[in-house]
XYZ file of C-alpha atoms in Angstrom:
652
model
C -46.092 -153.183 -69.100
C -44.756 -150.308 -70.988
C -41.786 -152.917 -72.413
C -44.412 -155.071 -73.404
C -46.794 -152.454 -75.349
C -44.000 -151.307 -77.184
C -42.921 -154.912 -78.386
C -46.272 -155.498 -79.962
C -45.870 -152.140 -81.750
C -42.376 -153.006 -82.672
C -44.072 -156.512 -83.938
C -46.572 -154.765 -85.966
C -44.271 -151.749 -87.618
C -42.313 -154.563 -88.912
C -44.702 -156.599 -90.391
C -46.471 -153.585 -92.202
C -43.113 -152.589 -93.352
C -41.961 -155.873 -94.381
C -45.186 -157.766 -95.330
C -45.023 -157.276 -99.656
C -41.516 -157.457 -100.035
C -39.123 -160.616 -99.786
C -36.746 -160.193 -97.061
C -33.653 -161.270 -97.084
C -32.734 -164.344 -94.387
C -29.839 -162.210 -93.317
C -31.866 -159.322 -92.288
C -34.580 -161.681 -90.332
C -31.279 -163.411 -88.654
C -30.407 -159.913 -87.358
C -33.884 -159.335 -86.063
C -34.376 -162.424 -84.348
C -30.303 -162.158 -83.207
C -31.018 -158.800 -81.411
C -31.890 -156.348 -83.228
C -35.894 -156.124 -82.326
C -34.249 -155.254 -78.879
C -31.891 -151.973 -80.377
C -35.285 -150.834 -81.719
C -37.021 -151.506 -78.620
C -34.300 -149.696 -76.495
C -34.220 -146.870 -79.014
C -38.456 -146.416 -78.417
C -38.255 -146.940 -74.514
C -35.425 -144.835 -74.044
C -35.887 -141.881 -76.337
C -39.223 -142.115 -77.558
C -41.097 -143.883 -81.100
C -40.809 -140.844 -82.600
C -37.139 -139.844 -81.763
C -34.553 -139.649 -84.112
C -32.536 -143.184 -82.250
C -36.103 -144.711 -83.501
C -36.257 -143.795 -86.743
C -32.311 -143.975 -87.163
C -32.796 -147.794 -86.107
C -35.575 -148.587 -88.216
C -33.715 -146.799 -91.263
C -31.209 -149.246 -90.965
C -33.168 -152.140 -92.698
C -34.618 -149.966 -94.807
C -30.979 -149.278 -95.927
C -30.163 -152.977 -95.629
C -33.031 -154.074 -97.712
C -31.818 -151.619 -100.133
C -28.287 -152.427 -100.509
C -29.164 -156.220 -100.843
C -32.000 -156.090 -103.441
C -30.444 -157.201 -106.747
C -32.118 -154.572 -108.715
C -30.298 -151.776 -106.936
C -28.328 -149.668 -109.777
C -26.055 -148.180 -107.550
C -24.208 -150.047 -105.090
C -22.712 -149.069 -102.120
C -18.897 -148.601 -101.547
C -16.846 -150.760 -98.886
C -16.420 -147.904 -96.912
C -19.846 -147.653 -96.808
C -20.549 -151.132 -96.320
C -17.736 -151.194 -93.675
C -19.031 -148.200 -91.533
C -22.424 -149.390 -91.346
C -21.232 -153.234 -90.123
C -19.057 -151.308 -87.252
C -22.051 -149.720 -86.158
C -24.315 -152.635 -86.246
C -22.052 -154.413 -84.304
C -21.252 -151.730 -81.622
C -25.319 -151.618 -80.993
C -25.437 -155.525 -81.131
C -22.857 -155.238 -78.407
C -25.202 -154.180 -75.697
C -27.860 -156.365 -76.261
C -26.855 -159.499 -77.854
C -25.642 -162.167 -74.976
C -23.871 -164.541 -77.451
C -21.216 -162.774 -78.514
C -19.868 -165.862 -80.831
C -23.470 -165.113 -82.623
C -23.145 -161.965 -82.976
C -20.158 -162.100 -85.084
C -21.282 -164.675 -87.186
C -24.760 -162.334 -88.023
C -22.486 -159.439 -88.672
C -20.006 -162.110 -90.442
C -23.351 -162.906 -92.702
C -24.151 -159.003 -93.396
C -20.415 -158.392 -94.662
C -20.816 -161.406 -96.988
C -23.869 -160.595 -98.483
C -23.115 -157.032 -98.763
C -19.536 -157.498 -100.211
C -20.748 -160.547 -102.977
C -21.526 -158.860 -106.576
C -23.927 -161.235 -107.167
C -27.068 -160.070 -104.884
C -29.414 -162.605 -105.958
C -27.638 -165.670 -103.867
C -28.174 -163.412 -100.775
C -30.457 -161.229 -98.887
C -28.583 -159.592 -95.578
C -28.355 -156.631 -93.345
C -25.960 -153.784 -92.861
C -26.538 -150.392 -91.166
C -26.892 -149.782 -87.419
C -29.243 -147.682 -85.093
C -26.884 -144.531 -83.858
C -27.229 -145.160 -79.727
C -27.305 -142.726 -77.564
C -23.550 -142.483 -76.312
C -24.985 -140.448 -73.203
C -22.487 -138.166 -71.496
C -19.906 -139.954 -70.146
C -16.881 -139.399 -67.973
C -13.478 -139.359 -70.352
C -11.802 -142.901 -70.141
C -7.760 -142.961 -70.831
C -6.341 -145.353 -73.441
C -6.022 -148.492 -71.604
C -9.880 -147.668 -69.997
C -11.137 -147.369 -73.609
C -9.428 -150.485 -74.411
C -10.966 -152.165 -71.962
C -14.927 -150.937 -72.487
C -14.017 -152.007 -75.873
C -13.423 -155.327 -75.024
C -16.517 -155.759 -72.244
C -19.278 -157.573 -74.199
C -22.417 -158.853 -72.970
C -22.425 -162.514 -72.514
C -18.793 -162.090 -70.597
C -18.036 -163.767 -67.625
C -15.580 -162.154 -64.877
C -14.421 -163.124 -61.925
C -14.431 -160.564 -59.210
C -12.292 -160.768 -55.888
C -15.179 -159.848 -53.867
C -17.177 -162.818 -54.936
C -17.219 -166.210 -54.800
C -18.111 -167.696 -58.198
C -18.133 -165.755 -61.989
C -20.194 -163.656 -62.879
C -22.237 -163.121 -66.266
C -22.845 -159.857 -67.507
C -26.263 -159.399 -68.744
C -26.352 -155.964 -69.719
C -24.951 -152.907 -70.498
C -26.599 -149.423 -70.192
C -25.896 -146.046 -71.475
C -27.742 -143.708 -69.425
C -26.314 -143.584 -67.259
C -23.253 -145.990 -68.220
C -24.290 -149.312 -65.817
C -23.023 -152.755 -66.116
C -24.985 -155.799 -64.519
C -23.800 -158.867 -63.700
C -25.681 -162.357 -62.855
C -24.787 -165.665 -61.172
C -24.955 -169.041 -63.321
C -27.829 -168.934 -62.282
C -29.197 -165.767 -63.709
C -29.812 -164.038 -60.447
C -29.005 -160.210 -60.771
C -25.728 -160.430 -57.906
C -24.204 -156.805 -58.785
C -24.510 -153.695 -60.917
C -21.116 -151.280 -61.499
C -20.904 -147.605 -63.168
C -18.499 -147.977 -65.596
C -15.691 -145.841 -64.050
C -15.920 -148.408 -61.031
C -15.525 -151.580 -63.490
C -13.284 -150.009 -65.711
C -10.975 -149.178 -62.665
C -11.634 -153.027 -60.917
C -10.227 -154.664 -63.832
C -6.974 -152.081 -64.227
C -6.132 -153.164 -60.526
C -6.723 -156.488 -60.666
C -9.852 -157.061 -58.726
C -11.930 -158.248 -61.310
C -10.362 -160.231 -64.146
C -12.029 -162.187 -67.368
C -12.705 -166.054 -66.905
C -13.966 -168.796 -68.599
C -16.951 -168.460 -70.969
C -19.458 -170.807 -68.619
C -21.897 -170.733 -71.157
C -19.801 -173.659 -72.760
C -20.495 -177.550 -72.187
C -18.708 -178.894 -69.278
C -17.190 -181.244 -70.825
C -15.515 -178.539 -73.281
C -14.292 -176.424 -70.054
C -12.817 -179.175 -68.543
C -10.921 -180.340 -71.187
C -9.996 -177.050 -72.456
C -8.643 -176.556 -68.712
C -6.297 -180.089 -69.295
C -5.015 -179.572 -72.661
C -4.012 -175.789 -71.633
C -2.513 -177.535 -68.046
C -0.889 -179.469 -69.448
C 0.778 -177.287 -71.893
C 1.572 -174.576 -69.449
C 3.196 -177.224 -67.406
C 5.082 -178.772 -70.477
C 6.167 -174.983 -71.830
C 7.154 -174.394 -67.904
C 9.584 -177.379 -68.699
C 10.272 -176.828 -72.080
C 11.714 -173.213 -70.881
C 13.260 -173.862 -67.465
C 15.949 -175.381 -65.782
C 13.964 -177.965 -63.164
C 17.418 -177.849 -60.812
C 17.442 -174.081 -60.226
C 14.359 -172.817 -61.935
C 15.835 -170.233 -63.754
C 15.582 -170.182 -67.419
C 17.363 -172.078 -69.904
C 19.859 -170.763 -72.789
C 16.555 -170.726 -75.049
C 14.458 -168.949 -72.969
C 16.807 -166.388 -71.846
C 17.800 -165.463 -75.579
C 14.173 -165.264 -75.992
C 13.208 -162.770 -73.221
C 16.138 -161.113 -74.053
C 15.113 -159.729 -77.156
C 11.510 -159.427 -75.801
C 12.763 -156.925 -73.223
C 14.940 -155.423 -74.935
C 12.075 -154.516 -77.812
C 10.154 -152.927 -74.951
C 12.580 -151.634 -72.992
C 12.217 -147.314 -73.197
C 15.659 -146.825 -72.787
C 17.065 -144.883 -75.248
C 20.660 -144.012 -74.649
C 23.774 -146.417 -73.344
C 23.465 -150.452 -73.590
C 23.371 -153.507 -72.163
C 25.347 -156.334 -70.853
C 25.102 -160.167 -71.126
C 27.001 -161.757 -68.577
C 28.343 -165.200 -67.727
C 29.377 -166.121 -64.530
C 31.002 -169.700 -64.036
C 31.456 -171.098 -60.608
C 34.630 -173.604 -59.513
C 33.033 -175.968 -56.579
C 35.409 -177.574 -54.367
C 35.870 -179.496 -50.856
C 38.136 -178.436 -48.505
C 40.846 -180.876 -49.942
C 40.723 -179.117 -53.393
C 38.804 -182.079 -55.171
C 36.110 -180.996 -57.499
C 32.434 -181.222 -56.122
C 30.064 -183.752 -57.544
C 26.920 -182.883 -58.927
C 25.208 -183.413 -55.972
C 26.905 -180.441 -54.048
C 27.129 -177.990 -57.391
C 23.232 -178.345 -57.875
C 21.758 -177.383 -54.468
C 24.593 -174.659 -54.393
C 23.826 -173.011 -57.846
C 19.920 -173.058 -56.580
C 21.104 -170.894 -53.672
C 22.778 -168.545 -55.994
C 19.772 -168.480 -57.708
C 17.827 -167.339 -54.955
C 19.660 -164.573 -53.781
C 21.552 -162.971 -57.270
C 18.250 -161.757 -58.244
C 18.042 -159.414 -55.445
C 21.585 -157.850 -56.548
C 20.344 -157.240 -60.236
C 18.313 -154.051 -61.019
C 14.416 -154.515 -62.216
C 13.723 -155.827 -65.910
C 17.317 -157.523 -65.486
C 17.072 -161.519 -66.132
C 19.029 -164.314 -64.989
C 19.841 -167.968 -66.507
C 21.478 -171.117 -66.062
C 24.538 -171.477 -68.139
C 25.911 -175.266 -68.461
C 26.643 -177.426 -65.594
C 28.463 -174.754 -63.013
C 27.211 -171.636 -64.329
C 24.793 -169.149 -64.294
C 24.361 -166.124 -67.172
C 22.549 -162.305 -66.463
C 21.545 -159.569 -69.037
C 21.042 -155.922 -67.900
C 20.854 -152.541 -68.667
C 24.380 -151.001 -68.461
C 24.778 -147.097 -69.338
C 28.068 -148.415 -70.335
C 31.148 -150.956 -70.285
C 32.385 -149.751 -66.778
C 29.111 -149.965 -65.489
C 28.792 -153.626 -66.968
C 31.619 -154.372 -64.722
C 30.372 -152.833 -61.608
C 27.179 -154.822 -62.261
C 29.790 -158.074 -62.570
C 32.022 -157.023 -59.711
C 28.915 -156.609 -57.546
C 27.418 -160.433 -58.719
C 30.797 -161.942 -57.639
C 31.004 -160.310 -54.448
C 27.478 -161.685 -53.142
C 28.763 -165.098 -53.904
C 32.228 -164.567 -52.038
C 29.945 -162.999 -49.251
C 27.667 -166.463 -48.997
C 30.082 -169.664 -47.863
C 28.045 -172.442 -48.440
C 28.305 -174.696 -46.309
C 26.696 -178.733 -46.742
C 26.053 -181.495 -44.368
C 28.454 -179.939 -42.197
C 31.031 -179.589 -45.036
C 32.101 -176.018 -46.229
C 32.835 -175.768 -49.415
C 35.095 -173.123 -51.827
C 33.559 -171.417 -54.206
C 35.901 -169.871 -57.048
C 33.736 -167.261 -59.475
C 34.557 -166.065 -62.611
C 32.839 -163.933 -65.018
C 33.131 -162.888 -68.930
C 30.888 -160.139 -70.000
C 29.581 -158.602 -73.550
C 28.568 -154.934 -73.185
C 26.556 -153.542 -76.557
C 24.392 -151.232 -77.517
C 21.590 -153.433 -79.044
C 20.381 -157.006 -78.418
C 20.011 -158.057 -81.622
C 22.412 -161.361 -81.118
C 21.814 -162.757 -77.807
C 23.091 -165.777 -78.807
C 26.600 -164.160 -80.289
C 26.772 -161.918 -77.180
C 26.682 -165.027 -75.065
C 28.856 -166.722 -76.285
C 31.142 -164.097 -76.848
C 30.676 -163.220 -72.776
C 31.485 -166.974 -71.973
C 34.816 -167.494 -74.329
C 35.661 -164.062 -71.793
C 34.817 -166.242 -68.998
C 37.198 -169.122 -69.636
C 39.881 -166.411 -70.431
C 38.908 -165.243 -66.954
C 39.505 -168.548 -65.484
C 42.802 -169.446 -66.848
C 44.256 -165.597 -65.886
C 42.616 -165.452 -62.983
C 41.319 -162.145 -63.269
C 37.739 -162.059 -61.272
C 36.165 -160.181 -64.587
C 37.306 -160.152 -68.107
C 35.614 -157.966 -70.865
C 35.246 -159.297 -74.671
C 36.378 -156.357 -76.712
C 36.184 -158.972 -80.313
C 34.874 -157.571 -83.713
C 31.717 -158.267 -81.962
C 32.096 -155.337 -79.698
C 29.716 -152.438 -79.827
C 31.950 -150.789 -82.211
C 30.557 -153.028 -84.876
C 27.031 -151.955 -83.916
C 24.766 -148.921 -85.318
C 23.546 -147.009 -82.473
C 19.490 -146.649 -82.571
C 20.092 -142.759 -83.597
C 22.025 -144.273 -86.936
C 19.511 -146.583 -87.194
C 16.914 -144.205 -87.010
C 18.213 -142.489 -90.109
C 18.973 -145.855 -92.318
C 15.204 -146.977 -91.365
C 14.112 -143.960 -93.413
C 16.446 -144.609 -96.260
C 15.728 -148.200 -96.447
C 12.299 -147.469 -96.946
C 12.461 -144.340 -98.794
C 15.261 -146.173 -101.458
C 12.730 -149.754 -101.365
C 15.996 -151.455 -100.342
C 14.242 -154.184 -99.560
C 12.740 -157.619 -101.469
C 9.931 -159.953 -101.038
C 10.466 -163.549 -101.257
C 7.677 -166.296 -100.903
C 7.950 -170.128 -99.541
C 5.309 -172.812 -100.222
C 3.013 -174.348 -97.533
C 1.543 -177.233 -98.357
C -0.456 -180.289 -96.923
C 1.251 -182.207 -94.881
C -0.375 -185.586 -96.350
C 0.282 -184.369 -99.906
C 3.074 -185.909 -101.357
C 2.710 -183.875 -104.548
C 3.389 -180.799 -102.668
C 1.162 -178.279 -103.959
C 1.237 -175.162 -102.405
C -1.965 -174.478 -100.326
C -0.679 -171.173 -100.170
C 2.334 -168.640 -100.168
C 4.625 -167.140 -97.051
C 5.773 -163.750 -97.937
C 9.216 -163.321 -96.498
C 10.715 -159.617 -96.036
C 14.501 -159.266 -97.228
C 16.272 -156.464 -96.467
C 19.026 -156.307 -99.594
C 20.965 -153.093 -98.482
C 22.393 -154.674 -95.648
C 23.010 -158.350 -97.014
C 26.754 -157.337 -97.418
C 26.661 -156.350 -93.744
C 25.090 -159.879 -92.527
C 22.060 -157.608 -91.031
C 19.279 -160.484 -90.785
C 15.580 -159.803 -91.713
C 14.707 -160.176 -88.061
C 17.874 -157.810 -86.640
C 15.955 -154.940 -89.215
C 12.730 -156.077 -87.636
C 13.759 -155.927 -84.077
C 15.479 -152.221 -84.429
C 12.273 -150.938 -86.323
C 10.378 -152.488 -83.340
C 12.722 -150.785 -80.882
C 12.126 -147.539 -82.545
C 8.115 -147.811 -82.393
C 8.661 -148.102 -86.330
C 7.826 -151.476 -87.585
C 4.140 -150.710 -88.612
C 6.392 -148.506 -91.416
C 7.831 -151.753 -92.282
C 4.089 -154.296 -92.185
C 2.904 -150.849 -94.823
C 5.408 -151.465 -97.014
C 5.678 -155.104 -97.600
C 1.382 -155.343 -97.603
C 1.578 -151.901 -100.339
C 4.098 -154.148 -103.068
C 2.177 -157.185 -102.061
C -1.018 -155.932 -102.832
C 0.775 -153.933 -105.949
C 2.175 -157.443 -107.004
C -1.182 -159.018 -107.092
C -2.893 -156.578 -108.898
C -0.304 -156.506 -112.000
C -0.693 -160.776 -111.794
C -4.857 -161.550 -111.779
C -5.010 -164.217 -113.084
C -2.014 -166.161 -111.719
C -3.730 -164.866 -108.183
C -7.198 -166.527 -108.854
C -5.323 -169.804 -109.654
C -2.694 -169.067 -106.272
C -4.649 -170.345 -102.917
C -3.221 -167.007 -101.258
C -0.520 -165.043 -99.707
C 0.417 -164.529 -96.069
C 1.753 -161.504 -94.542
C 3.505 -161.320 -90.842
C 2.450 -158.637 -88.932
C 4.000 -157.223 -85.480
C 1.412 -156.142 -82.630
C 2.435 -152.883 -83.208
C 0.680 -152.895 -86.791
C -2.395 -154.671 -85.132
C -3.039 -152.286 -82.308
C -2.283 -149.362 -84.652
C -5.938 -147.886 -85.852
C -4.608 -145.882 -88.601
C -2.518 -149.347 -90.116
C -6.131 -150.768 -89.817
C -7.420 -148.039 -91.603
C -4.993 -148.224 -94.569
C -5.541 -151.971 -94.946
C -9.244 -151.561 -95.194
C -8.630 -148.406 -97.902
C -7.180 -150.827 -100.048
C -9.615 -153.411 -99.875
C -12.210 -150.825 -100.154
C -10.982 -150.594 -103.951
C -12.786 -154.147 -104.150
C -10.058 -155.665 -106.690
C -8.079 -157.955 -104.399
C -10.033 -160.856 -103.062
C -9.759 -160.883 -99.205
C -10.158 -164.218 -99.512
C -6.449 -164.629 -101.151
C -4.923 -162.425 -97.427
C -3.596 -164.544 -94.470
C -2.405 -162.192 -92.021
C 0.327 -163.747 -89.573
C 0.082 -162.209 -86.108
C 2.804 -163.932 -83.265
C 1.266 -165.540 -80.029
C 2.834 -163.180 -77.795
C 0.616 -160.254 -79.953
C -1.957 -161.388 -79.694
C -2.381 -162.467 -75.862
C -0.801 -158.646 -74.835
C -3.194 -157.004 -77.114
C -6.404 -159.057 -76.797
C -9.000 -156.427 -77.968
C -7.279 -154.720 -80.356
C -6.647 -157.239 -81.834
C -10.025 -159.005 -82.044
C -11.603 -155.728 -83.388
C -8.272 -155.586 -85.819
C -9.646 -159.248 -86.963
C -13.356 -158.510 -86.796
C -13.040 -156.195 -89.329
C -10.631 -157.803 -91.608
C -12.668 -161.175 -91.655
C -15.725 -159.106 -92.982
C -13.514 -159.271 -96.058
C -12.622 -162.282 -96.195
C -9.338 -162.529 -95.046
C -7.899 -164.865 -92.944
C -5.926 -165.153 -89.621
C -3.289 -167.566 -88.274
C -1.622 -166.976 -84.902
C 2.599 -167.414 -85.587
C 5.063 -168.705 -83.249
C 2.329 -170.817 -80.866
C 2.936 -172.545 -77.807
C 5.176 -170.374 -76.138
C 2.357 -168.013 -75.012
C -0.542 -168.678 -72.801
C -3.880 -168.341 -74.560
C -6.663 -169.365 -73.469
C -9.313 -171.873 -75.027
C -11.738 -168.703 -74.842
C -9.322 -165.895 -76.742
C -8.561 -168.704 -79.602
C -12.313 -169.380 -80.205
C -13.299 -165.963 -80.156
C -10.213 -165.301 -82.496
C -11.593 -167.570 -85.151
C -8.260 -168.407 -86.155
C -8.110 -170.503 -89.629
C -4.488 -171.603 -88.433
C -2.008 -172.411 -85.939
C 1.285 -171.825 -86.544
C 3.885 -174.369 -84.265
C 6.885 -172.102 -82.641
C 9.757 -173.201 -85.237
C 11.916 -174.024 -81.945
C 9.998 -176.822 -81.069
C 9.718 -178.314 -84.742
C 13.623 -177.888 -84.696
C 14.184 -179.856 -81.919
C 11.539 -182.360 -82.214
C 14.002 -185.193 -82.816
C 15.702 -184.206 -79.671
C 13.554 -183.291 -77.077
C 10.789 -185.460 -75.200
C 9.166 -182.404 -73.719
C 9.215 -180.682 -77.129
C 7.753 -183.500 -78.953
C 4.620 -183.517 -75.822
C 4.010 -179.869 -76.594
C 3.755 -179.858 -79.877
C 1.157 -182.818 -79.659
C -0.485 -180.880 -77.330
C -0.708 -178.101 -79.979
C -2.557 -180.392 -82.418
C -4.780 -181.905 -79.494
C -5.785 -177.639 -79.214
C -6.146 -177.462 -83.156
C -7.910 -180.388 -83.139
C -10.359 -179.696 -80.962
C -10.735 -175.788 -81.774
C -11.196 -176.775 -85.316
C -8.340 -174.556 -86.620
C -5.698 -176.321 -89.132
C -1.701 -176.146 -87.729
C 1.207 -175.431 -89.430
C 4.603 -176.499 -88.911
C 7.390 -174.601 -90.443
C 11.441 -175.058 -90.585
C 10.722 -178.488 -91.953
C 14.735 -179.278 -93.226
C 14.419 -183.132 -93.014
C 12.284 -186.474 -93.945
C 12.568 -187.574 -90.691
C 11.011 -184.792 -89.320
C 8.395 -184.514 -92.112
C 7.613 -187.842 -91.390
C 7.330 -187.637 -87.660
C 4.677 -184.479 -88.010
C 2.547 -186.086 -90.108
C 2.338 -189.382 -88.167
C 1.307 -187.006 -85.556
C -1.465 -185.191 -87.583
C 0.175 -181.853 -88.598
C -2.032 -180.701 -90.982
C 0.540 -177.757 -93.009
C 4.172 -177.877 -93.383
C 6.483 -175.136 -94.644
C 10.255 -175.522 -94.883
C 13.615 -176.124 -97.117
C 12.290 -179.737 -97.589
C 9.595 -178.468 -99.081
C 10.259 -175.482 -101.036
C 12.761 -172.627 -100.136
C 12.024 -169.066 -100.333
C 12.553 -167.306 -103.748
C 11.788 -163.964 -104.942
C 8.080 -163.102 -105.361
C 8.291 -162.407 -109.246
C 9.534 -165.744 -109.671
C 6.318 -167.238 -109.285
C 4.962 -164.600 -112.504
């Protein structure tokens, strides 16, 4: 009854306050989108005269303000921007569709940015809620409560179905969850939730607010590609990983690997098959036997260590190795497990000859070169028979800068700007006149060109050393500087994108320097793609969804780089609001080439397609393959056919 008393007040403050002036349709959106229930929570909980009250109701006052075109003074971005953080933290706890929540708070930020005022009429401040004393949460527990909205759905181990969470309270922190239904099943203090979903028992699910029909064929397509990128990176004999694959989680350890002194080892192990009178074994004896090996090596490799197939007899290992001797215990060790297992077939034993080649170095920038440089050892291996042979080429890890060198070039690089921007063209697939839709800004580290140091070797060492965010400042500073000294070119340029590592992304201060210079209100966020990889984005989910939120208030626009190697879910991408999809270049490459490729990447558009988000495919280098992705309704292209990279100024 009390609820209900102090909803007719509500009803009638706002009408009195509201009733001779013209109100902008933003502000009533907010009000009928949730914000008569922040007021209402602000009177029941602290009181209609409390300062929560009056701090609520102040913010359409403030709103009404900033959006009437008479106002002399306008606000700054900063301004704008702290009041749309606030509005949407209190939306947050009361609004249950969180895809309409952004899109009010989308509204606000585009009225309140526009010059022109008369075209809109919006909202933008937020009642201060009561934070209410509350136990201190670590990182990863803040991380989470950031990313709990109402409207969520989460499967708990305990139950049977998902479970809706209908609201989230403050005093003291409570979180209440409903069946499908909307039948109140359980209510968790936030240290008890927090902790549930750090262990596992209690994990996010699909949104089943959503058709049917849109869950169950979001669950195919993403089947479907899981089960086509399962193929697309594996080995179906053994299961192990192919060459691709294996270079790929290569560097992906090694970037998050904390070791910071000694190296690591890339190993290739080839295995001579043979019946007892010496003949060579077919193909049906050497694959069941490498799938034993490929059970049981694992066990003899330490943890984070991975393990391959390597052509038709062979199997290849990476691992941490404090040094070259210790590479070759690792090796000596592998070979001895497969003298001590005979293997034995249908009665038949069979002789099994190993030989191994090994690469030691201090980085993994070259997976590929260290391969290959670890299997010409193993043939020499072979031939001498000597169990083990080490390369000790030009390739070595005499050739390499140990991270402590690196440490110091980083700086210099930086410090000196030894480094230049190019740009490439992307363009519509379907336009045969090839205008650019928009720019690629491509980082190019001219220091080291002498040295054959690639853009993505500088990129993977400033990664390793926590230090690429140093790196995403400086390109998006002479980017920004660029544009500013070229106005009018930029009004007539669809836009620039920018690549940025998750370490940018889920860095708050990197956020914070990207919004200062938008802040100064002469670059059109409109005229900003920001490029952040797959991988990113799925390991930092809520960062990087406030990291968007708040970027997209300016206008700027997202695509997710390097797609369909990861495992997003329809959910993340929608809530993501993605304005493109970029196709991993290593399944454009081989699209000629590879059946299961060519599935995936259909697959991809089939997920663009039905998300509404345009895809890109880049590394287009022929007309056959140009031709073949637009027959299959690639909507961007981006390659060597179509324009190669050239300096920035160029286009001046």
């Amino acid at each position: 009854q009390g609820a209900e008393v102090a909803k007719q007040r509500i009803l009638r403050e706002l009408l009195a306050r509201m009733d001779e002036r013209a109100v902008p349709n933003a502000v009533i959106e907010l009000l009928n989108g949730g914000w008569r229930n922040v007021l209402l929570m602000a009177e029941l909980r602290h009181g209609a005269d409390s300062d929560e009250a009056h701090e609520s109701w102040q913010v359409l006052q403030q709103l009404c303000t900033w959006l009437d075109p008479e106002q002399a003074e306008p606000p700054g971005a900063t301004e704008i921007q702290t009041l749309l953080q606030r509005i949407d933290q209190a939306l947050t706890r009361v609004c249950a569709d969180k895809f309409a929540q952004d899109r009010i708070v989308d509204q606000l930020a585009t009225a309140l940015f526009d010059e022109d005022k008369s075209q809109h009429q919006h909202t933008s401040v937020a009642a201060r809620l009561n934070d209410a004393a509350s136990e201190p949460l670590s990182e990863a527990q803040d991380d989470l409560a950031e990313r709990l909205r109402v409207g969520d759905w989460l499967q708990f181990k305990s139950t049977d179905a998902p479970l809706n969470l209908i609201w989230i309270g403050d005093q003291p922190p409570v979180y209440v969850f409903a069946n499908y239904r909307g039948i109140k099943k359980l209510d968790l203090k936030r240290a008890d939730l927090l902790q549930s979903l750090e262990d596992g028992e209690a994990q996010w699910t699909e949104d089943l607010e959503l058709p049917l029909m849109d869950r169950s064929y979001s669950a195919m397509i993403q089947k479907m590609q899981r089960d086509l990128l399962w193929q697309a990176s594996h080995d179906p004999a053994t299961g192990l990983a192919n060459r691709k694959s294996f270079f790929r989680a290569i560097r992906r350890t090694w970037l998050r690997s904390q070791t910071v002194d000694g190296g690591y080892a890339v190993g290739v192990i080839q295995l001579d098959i043979s019946n007892p009178a010496g003949e060579a074994a077919g193909v049906d004896i050497r694959t069941p036997i490498l799938r034993e090996f490929a059970r049981l090596l694992p066990a003899h490799l330490p943890p984070h260590a991975l393990l391959a197939r390597a052509g038709e007899s062979g199997l290849a290992f990476w691992t941490e190795a404090a040094d070259s001797a210790a590479a070759q215990a690792q090796a000596d060790a592998l070979l001895q497990t497969i003298a001590d297992h005979p293997q034995e077939i249908s009665g038949t034993r069979y002789r099994v000859q190993a030989a191994a080649g090994l690469m030691w170095a201090s980085d993994c920038l070259s997976p590929e070169t260290y391969y290959d440089n670890a299997n010409a050892a193993c043939a020499r291996a072979r031939e001498s028979g000597i169990p083990v042979v080490q390369y000790g080429g030009e390739g070595d890890a005499s050739g390499v800068l140990a991270l402590a060198q690196w440490a110091h070039e980083l700086t210099a690089i930086l410090a000196n700007n030894q480094l230049s921007l190019n740009c490439q063209p992307v363009v519509a697939a379907a336009d045969a006149a090839r205008t650019p839709l928009y720019y690629e800004v491509l980082l190019h580290p001219t220091a080291h060109a002498e040295r054959g140091i690639a853009t993505r070797d500088l990129i993977g060492i400033a990664e390793r050393l926590q230090r690429v965010a140093e790196i995403d400042r400086w390109v998006v500073r002479h980017v920004l500087q660029w544009m500013r000294s070229h106005v009018d070119l930029v009004s007539r340029l669809g836009g620039f994108s920018i690549n940025l590592s998750g370490q940018s992304v889920t860095n708050p201060l990197f956020l914070k320097f990207l919004l200062g210079e938008l802040a100064r209100g002469d670059i059109p966020g409109g005229k900003l793609i920001f490029e952040i990889s797959e991988a990113d984005a799925v390991e930092g989910h809520a960062q990087t969804q406030l990291f968007m939120r708040q970027l997209q208030r300016h206008g700027c626009r997202f695509s997710l780089d390097d797609f369909g190697i990861g495992t997003s879910s329809y959910t993340s991408l929608k809530s993501m609001k993605l304005d493109y999809l970029k196709i991993d270049h290593a399944l454009v490459r081989e699209l000629g080439t590879s059946m299961i490729d060519e599935a995936l990447v259909r697959s991809i558009l089939e997920t663009g397609n039905f998300l509404g988000i345009k895809t890109v495919a880049g590394f287009v280098e022929d007309a056959e393959t140009l031709m073949k992705l637009g027959e299959m309704g690639v909507d961007c292209v981006q390659g060597y056919l179509i324009g190669e990279p050239k300096p920035l100024d160029t286009l001046a």
